[in-house]
C-alpha positions as MATLAB code, in Angstrom:
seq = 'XXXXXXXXXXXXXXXXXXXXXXXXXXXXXXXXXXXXXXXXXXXXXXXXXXXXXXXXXXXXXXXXXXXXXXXXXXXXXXXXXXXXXXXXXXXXXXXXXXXXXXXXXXXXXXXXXXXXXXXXXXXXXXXXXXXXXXXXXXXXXXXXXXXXXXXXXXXXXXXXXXXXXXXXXXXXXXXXXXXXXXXXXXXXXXXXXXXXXXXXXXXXXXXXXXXXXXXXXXXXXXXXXXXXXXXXXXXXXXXXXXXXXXXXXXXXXXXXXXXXXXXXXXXXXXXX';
ca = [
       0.000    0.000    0.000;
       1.310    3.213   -0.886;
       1.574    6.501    0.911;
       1.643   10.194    0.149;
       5.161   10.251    1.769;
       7.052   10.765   -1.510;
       5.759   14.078   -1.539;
       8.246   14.328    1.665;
      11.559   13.522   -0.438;
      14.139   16.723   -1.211;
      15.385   15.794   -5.132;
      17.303   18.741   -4.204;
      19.431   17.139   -0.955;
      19.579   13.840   -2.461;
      20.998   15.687   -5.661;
      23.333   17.882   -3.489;
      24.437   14.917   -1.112;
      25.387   12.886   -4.690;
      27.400   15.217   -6.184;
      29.184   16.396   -2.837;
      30.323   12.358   -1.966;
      31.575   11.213   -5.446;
      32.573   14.888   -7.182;
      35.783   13.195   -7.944;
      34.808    9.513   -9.436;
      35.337    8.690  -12.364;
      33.046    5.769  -12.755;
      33.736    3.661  -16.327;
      32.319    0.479  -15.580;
      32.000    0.633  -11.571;
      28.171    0.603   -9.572;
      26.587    2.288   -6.904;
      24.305    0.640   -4.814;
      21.062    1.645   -2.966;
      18.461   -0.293   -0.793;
      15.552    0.229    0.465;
      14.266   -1.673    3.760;
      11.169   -1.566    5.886;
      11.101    0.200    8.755;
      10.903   -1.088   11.894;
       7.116   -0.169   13.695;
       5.357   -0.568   10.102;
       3.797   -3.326    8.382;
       6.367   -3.727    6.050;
       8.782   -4.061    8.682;
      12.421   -5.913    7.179;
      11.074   -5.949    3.313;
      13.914   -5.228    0.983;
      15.031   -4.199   -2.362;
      18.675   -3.766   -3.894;
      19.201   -2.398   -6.919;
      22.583   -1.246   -8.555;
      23.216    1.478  -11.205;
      26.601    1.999  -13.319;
      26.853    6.330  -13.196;
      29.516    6.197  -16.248;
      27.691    3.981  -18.462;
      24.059    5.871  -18.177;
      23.478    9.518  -17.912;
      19.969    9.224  -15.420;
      21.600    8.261  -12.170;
      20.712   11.789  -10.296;
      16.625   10.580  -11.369;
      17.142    7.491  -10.771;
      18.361    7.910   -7.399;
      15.618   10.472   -6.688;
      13.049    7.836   -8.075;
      14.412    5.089   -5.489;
      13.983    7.268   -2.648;
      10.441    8.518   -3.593;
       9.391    4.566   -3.961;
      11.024    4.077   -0.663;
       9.135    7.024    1.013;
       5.634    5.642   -0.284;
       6.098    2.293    0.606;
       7.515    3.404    4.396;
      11.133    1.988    3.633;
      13.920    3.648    4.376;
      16.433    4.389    1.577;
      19.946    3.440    2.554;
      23.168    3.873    0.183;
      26.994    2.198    0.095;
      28.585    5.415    0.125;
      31.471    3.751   -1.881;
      32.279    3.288   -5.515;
      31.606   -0.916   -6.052;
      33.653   -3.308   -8.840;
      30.574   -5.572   -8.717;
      26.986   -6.024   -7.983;
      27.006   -7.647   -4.855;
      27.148   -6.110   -1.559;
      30.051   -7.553    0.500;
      33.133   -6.197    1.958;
      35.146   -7.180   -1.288;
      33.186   -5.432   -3.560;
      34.355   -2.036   -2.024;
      36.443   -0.685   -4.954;
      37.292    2.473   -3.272;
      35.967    5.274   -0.780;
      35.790    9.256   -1.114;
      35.043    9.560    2.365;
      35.974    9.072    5.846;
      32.376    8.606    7.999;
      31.421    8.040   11.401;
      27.893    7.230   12.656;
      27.059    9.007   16.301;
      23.882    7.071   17.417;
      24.066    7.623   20.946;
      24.307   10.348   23.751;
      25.039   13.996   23.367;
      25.537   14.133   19.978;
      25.736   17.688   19.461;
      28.680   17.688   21.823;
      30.279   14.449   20.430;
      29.972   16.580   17.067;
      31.762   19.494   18.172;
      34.885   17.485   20.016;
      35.142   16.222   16.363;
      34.927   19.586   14.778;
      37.463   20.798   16.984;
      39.826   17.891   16.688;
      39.617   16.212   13.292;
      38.213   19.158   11.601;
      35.186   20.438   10.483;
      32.937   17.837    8.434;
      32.287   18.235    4.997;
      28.613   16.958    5.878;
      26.451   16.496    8.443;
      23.254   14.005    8.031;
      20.770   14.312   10.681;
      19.327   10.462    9.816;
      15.812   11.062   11.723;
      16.342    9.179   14.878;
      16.670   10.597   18.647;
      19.291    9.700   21.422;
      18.279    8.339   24.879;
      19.335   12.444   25.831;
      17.207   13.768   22.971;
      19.699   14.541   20.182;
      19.392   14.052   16.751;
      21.566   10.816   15.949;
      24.145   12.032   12.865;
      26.732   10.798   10.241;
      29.694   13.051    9.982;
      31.855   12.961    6.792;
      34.899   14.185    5.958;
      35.253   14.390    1.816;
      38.906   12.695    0.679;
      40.829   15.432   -2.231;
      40.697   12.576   -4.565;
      38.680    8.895   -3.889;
      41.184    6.358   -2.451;
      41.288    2.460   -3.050;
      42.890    1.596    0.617;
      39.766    0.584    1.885;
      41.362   -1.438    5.005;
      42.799    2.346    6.213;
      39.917    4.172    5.643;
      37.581    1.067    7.381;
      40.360    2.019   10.179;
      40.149    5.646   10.272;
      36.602    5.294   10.732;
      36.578    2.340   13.461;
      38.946    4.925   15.158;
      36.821    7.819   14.845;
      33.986    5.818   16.008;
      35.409    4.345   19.149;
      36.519    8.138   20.210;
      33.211    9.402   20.550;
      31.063    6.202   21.106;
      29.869    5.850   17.652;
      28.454    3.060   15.901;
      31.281    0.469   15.562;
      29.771   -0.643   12.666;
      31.495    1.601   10.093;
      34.616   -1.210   10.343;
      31.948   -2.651    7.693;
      33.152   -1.349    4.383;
      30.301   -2.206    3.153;
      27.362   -0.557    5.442;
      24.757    0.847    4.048;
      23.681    4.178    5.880;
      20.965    6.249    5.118;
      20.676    8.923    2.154;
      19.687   12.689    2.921;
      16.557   13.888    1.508;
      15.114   10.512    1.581;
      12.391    9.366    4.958;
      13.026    8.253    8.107;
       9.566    6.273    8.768;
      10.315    4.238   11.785;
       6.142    3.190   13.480;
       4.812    5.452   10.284;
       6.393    8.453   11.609;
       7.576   10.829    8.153;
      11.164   12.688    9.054;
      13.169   13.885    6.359;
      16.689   12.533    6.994;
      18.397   16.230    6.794;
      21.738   17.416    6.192;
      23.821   20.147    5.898;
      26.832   20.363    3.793;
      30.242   22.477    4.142;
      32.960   22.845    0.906;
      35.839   21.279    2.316;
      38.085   18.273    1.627;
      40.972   16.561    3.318;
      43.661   14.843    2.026;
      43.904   11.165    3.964;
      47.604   11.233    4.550;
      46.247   14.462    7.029;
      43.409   13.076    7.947;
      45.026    9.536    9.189;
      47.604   11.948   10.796;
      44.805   13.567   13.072;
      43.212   10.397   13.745;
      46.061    8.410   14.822;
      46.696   11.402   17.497;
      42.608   11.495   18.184;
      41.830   10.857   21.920;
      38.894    9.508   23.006;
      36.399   12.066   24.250;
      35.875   11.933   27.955;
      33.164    9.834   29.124;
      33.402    7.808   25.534;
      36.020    4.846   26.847;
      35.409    1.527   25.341;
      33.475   -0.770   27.687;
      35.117   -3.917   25.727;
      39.214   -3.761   25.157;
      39.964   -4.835   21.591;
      41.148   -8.988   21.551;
      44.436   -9.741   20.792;
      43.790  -10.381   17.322;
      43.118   -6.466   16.756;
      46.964   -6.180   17.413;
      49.280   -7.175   14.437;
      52.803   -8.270   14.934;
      53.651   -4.701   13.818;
      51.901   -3.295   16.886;
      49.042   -1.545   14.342;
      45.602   -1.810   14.746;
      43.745   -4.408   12.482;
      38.973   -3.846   11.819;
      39.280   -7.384   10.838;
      40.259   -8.560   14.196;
      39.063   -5.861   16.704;
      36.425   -6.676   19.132;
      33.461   -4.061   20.687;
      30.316   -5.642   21.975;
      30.532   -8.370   18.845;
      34.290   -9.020   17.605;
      34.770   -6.885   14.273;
      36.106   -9.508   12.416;
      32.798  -11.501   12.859;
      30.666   -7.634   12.341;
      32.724   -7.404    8.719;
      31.126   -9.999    7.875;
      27.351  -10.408    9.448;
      24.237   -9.116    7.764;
      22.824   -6.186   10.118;
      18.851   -5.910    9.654;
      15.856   -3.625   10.440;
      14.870   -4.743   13.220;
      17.448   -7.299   14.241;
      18.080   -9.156   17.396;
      20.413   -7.585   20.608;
      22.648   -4.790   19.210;
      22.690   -5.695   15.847;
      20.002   -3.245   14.835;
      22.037    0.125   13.408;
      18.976    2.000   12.323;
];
C-alpha cells in the first residue's frame, strides 16, 4: 500500500548529497548501490530491495536515485546507500572498490557535543546528516563525513580511520563494515509510520587522507566515551598496528565485517 510520503523527499538534498560524496569519481564500468528496507514499527517491517546502477555507463543516475527514494518514502522503507564506488553487484566487503570519504555514525548520547569534540579535533565535516532518529538524551543521531581530495582504493585504512573515529566518541562500531549501508539525505526516516526527512547540511571542504590519518592516529577519546570492551588480541598485528578485521566491541569486528545487520534485528545488531 502506498503513501503520500514521496511528496516528503528533497530531489534537491539527495541531488546535493550525490554530487558532494563522489565529485571526484570517475566511474567507467563501476556501480553504486542503494536499498531500500522496511522500517521497523510498520507493516512492512524488514522488506527489501537492492538495486545497482553503473553512473559512467548511463546519464539518469541523479533521477534514478531520486526515483528510489520517492518509492522508498511511499512504501515506508527507508532508503539506505553504500557510500562507496563498487567493482561488482554484490554487496560484501570485497566489492568495495574504493571510498571518497571518511564517515562516522554518532547514534548515541550527546551528539551535538560528540559533534563538536570532532569539529574541533579532526576538523570540520564536509557533511552532516541528521538520519531522523533521537538519542536516549534527545539529540538528533548524525553521520559526519569528511570528503577525501581525490577517492582512495585503501579501503582497510579508511575502514580504520573510521573504526577509530567511532570508538573516540562512542559511535556506531559498525562503520569497520566497508560495506554498510547508511541512510541517504533527503530521503524518509519512517520508523512506526512516523515521516522525518533525513536532513543534512553540507560544508565545501576536503581533506587529504595522509592528514586526515595523521589527526586520527593522534585522536583521543572524548571523555566519558572509553570503550566498555578492550579490543582482543587479534586487533593487534605483529607490527603493533591496529587491524577492523580482528578488533572486538560488543561483537568481535572480524565476525561484524562480515554479518548481515537488519531492520529490526536481534540484541545490538540493529544500526537504524
Amino acid at each position: 500500500m502506498k503513501t503520500e510520503n514521496g511528496n516528503l523527499v528533497s530531489p534537491a538534498l539527495i541531488e546535493t548529497y550525490y554530487n558532494f560524496l563522489f565529485r571526484h569519481v570517475d566511474w567507467e564500468d563501476r556501480l553504486l548501490s542503494v536499498r531500500s528496507i522496511g522500517e521497523k514499527g510498520t507493516a512492512v517491517e524488514g522488506e527489501r530491495r537492492v538495486e545497482y546502477h553503473q553512473p559512467g555507463l548511463v546519464t539518469d543516475t541523479l533521477p534514478w536515485l531520486k526515483r528510489h527514494a520517492v518509492r522508498a518514502a511511499q512504501m515506508e522503507h527507508a532508503c539506505f546507500i553504500i557510500p562507496a564506488v563498487l567493482n561488482e553487484a554484490r554487496g560484501g566487503k570485497d566489492s568495495v572498490h574504493s571510498f571518497t570519504s571518511v564517515l562516522v555514525d554518532i547514534d548515541t548520547g550527546a551528539v551535538g557535543e560528540k559533534i563538536a569534540y570532532l569539529k574541533s579535533r579532526v576538523g570540520p565535516p564536509s557533511i552532516i546528516v541528521y538520519s531522523g532518529g533521537v538519542t536516549d538524551t534527545g539529540d538528533r543521531k548524525a553521520h559526519l563525513y569528511w570528503l577525501l581530495t581525490e577517492p582512495t582504493e585503501e579501503v582497510q585504512r579508511v575502514t580504520e580511520l573510521r573504526l577509530k573515529i567511532a570508538v573516540s566518541v562512542g559511535g556506531d562500531r559498525m562503520v569497520a563494515r566497508p560495506h554498510q549501508p547508511i541512510r541517504v539525505p533527503g530521503s524518509l526516516y519512517c520508523k512506526s509510520s512516523k515521516a522525518i526527512m533525513v536532513d543534512a547540511v553540507f560544508e565545501d571542504r576536503e581533506y587529504e587522507l595522509d592528514d586526515l590519518e595523521e589527526i586520527v592516529d593522534a585522536l583521543e577519546t572524548m571523555p566519558g566515551c572509553e570503550p566498555v570492551v578492550a579490543p582482543s588480541s587479534s586487533a593487534i598485528g605483529p607490527d603493533g598496528s591496529f587491524n577492523v578485521m580482528g578488533a572486538a566491541s560488543v561483537q568481535p569486528i572480524g565476525e561484524a565485517l562480515t554479518t548481515e545487520i537488519h531492520e529490526g534485528g536481534e540484541e545490538d545488531r540493529n544500526r537504524w
